[in-house]
CSV table of C-alpha atoms in Angstrom, one decimal:
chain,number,residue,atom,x,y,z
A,1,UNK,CA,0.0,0.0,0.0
A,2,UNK,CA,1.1,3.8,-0.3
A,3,UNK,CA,1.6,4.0,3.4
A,4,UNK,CA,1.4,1.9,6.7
A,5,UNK,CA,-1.8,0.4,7.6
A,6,UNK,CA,-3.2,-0.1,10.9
A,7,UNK,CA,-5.9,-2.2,11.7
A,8,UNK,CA,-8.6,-1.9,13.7
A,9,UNK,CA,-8.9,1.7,13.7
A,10,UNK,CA,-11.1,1.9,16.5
A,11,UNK,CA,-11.2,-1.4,19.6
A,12,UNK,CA,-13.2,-1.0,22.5
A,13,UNK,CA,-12.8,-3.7,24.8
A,14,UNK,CA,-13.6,-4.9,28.5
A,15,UNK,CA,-10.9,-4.8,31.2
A,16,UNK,CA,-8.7,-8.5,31.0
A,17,UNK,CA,-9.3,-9.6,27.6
A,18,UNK,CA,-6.8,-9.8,25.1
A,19,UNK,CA,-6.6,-7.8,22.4
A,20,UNK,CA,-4.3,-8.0,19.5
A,21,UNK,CA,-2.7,-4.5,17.1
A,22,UNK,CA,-2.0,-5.4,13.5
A,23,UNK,CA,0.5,-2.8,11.6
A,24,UNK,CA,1.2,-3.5,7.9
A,25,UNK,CA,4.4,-1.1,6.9
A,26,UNK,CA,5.2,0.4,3.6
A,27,UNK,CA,6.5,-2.3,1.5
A,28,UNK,CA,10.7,-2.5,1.5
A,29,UNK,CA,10.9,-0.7,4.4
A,30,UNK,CA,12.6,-3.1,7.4
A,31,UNK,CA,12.3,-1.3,10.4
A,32,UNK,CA,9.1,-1.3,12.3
A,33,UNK,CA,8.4,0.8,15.5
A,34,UNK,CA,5.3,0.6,17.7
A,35,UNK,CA,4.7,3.4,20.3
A,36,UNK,CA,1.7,4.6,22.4
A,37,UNK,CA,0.2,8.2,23.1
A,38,UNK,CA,-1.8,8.1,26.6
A,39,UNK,CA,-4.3,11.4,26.7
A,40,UNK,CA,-2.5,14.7,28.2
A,41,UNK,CA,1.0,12.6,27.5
A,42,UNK,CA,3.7,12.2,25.1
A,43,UNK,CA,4.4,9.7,22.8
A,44,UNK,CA,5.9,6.6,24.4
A,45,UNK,CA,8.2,4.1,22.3
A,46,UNK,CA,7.3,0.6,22.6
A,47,UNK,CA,9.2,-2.0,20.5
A,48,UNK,CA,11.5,-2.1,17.4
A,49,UNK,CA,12.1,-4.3,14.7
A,50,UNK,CA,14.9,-3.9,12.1
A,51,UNK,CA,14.8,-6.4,9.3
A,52,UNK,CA,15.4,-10.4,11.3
A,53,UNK,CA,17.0,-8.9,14.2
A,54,UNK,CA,15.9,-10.0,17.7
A,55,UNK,CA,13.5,-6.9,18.9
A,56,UNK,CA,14.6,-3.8,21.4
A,57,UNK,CA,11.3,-4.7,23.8
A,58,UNK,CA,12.9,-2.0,26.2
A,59,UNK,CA,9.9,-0.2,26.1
A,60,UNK,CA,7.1,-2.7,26.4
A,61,UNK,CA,5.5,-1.3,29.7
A,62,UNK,CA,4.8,-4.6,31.0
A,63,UNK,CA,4.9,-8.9,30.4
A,64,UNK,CA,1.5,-8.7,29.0
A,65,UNK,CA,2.7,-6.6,26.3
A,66,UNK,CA,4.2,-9.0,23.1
A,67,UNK,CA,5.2,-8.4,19.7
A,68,UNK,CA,5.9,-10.5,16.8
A,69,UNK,CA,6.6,-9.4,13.2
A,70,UNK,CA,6.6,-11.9,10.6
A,71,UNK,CA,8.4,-12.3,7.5
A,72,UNK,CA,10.1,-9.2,8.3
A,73,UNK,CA,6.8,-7.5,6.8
A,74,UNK,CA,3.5,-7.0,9.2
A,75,UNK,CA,3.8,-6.7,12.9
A,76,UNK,CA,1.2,-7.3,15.5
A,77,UNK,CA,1.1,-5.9,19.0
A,78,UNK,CA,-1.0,-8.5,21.6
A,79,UNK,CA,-1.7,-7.1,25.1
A,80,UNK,CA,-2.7,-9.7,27.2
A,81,UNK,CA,-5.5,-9.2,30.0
A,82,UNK,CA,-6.4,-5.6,29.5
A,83,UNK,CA,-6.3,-3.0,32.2
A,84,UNK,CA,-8.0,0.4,31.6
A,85,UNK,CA,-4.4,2.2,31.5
A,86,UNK,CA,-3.7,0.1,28.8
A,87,UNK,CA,-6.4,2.3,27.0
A,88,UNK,CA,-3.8,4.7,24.2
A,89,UNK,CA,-3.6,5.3,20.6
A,90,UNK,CA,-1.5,3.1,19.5
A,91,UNK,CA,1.2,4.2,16.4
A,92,UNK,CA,3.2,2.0,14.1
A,93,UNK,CA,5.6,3.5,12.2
A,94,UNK,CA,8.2,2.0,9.5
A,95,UNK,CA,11.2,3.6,7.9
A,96,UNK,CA,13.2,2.6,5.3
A,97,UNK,CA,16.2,0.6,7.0
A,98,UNK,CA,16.8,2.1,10.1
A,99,UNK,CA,16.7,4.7,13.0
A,100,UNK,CA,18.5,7.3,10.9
A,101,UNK,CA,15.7,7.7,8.0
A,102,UNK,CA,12.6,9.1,8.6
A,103,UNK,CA,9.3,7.4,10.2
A,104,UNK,CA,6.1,6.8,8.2
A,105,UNK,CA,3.2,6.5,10.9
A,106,UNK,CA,0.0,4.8,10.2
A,107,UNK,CA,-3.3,6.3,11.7
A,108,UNK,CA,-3.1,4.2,14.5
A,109,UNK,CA,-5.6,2.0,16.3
A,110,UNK,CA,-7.7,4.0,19.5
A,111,UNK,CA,-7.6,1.4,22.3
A,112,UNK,CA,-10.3,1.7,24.5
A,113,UNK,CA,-10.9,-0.4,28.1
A,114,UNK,CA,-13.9,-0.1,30.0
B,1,UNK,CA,-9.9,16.2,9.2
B,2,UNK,CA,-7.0,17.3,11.1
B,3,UNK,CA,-3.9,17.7,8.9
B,4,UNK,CA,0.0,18.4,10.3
B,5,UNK,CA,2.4,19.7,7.7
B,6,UNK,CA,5.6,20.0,8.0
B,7,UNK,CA,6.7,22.0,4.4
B,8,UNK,CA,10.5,21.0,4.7
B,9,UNK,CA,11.8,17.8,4.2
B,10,UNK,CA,15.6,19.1,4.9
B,11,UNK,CA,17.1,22.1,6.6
B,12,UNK,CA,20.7,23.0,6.5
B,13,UNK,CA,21.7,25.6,8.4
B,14,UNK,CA,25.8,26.5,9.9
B,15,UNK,CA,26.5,26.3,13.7
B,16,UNK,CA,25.4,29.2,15.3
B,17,UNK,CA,23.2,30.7,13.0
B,18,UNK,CA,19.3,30.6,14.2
B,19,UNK,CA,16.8,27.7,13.7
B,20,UNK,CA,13.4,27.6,12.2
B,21,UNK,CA,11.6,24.4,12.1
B,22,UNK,CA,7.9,25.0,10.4
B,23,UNK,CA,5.5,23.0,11.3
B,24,UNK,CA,1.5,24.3,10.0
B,25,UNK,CA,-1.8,22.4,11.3
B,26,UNK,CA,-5.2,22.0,10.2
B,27,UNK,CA,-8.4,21.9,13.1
B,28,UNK,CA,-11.3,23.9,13.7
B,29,UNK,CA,-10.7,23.3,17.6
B,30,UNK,CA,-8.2,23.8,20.3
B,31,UNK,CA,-5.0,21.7,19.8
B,32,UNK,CA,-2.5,20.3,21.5
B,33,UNK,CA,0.5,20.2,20.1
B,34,UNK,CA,4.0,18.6,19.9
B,35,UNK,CA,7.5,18.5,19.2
B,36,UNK,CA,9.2,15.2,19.1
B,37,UNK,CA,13.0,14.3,18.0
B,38,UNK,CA,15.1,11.4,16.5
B,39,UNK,CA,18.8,11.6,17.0
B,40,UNK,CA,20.7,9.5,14.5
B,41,UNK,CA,20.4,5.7,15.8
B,42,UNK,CA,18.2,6.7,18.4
B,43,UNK,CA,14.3,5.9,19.0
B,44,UNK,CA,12.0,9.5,18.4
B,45,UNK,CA,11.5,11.4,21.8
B,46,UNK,CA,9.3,14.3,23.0
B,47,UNK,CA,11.1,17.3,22.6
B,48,UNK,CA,8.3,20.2,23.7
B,49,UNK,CA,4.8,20.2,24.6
B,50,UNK,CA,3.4,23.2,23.8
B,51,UNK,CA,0.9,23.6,26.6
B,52,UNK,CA,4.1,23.5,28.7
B,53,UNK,CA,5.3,26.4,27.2
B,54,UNK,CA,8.7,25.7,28.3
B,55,UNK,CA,12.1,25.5,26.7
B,56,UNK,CA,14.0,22.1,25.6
B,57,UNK,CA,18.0,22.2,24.7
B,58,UNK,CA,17.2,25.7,24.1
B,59,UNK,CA,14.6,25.3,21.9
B,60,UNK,CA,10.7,26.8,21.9
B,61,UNK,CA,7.5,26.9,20.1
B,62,UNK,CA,4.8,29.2,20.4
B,63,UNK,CA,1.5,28.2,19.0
B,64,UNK,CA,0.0,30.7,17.1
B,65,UNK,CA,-4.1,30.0,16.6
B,66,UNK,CA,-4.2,32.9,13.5
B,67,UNK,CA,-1.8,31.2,11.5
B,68,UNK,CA,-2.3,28.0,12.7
B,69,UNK,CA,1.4,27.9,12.7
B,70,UNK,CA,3.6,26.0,15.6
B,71,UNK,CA,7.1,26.6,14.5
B,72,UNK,CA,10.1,25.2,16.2
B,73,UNK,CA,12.8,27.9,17.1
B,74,UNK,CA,16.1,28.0,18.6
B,75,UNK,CA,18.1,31.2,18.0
B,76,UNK,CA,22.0,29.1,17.8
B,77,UNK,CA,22.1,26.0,16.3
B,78,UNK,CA,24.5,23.5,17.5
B,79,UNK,CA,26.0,20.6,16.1
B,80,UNK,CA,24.0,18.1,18.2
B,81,UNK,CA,20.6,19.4,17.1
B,82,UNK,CA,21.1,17.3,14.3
B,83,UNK,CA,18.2,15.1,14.1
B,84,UNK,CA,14.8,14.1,12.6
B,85,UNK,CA,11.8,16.3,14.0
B,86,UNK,CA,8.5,15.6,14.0
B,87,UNK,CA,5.4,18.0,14.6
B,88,UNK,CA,2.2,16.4,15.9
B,89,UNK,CA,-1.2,17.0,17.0
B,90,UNK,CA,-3.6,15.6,19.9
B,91,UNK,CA,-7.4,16.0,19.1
B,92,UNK,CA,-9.1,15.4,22.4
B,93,UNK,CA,-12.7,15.6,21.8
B,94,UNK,CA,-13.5,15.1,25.5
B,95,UNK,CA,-15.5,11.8,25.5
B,96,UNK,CA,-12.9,9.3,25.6
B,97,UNK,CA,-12.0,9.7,22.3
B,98,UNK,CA,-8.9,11.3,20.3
B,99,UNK,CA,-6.4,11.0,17.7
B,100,UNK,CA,-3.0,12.0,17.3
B,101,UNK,CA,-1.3,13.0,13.8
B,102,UNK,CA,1.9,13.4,12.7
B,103,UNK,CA,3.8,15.6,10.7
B,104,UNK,CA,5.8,14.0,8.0
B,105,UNK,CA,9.5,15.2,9.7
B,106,UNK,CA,11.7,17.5,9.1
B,107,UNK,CA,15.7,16.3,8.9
B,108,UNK,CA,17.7,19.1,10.4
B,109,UNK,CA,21.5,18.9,9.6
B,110,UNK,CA,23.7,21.5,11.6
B,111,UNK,CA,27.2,22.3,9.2
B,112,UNK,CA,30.0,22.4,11.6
């Protein structure tokens, strides 16, 4: 596609189900970021995939946040047993190779826990 | 729609010589807005918020609501503020619900 797809847009869900992010990036492009904007904060870097190397998970906030990207192409974020901070835009953004060329961000998906 | 643009893809300016980093939005309502950087190999980071109104590695940004205009300043450039920036905007429509939206970046390069 022309840019990077998220899917869904829009999740409303109840507090401790899981729920599972899907990012499709912009074809050729092997890095793959995932971040988070909380209302009234900033953006908050999650996880980053460049091309088949093991992930920087530094930023997952907790265990029950996972990642997996496969084939090097789409990504998927699963957060396990929901809790209402958990509740975030969630951004995916790809660049070309790496952390030195610019970020393409997708719409993101609006997480919301009741 | 809310619509971020960011009209420069690549500024060059020398060291020491003043910094603008435009950055134009598009809402009918009352925005917050951001500044976030990318250092070279590192992962992008808040640089200013604007309701903060404070000033970051020197840098400011003063939202202007008549020219819809929240350009990034710094008055002596320095070497290290070489990086990728980003302009964004937070939509909070007050019932749970908001979206964020990015600029597409701006690559500053600082000439020694």
């Amino acid at each position: 596609g022309a840019g990077v797809s998220q899917s869904p847009s829009n999740k409303v869900t109840e507090k401790g189900k899981d729920v599972e992010l899907r990012c499709d990036p912009i074809s050729g492009h092997t890095a793959l970021y995932w971040y988070r904007q909380s209302l009234g904060q900033g953006l908050e870097f999650l996880i980053y995939f460049q091309g088949n190397s093991a992930p920087d998970k530094s930023g997952l906030p907790s265990d029950r946040f996972s990642a997996e990207r496969t084939g090097g192409s789409v990504s998927t974020l699963t957060i396990q047993r929901t809790q209402q901070e958990d509740s975030a835009v969630y951004l995916c953004a790809s660049s070309l190779r790496d952390t030195n060329q610019p970020q393409h961000f997708g719409d993101g998906t609006r997480l919301s826990i009741l | 729609a809310q619509r971020v643009t960011q009209p420069e893809k690549l500024l060059s300016v020398f060291k020491g010589a003043p910094v603008e980093l435009k950055c134009n939005y598009s809402y009918s309502g009352s925005p917050e807005l951001f500044w976030y950087v990318q250092y070279s190999r590192q992962r992008l980071q808040l640089l200013l918020r604007h309701i903060s109104r404070e000033s970051i590695k020197g840098f400011t940004a003063d939202l202007n609501k008549g020219e819809t205009s929240f350009h990034l300043k710094k008055p002596f450039a320095q070497e290290e503020d070489s990086a990728m920036y980003y302009c964004a905007l937070l939509r909070d429509s007050g019932a749970g619900s908001y979206q964020l939206t990015f600029g597409k970046g701006t690559k500053l390069s600082v000439i020694p």
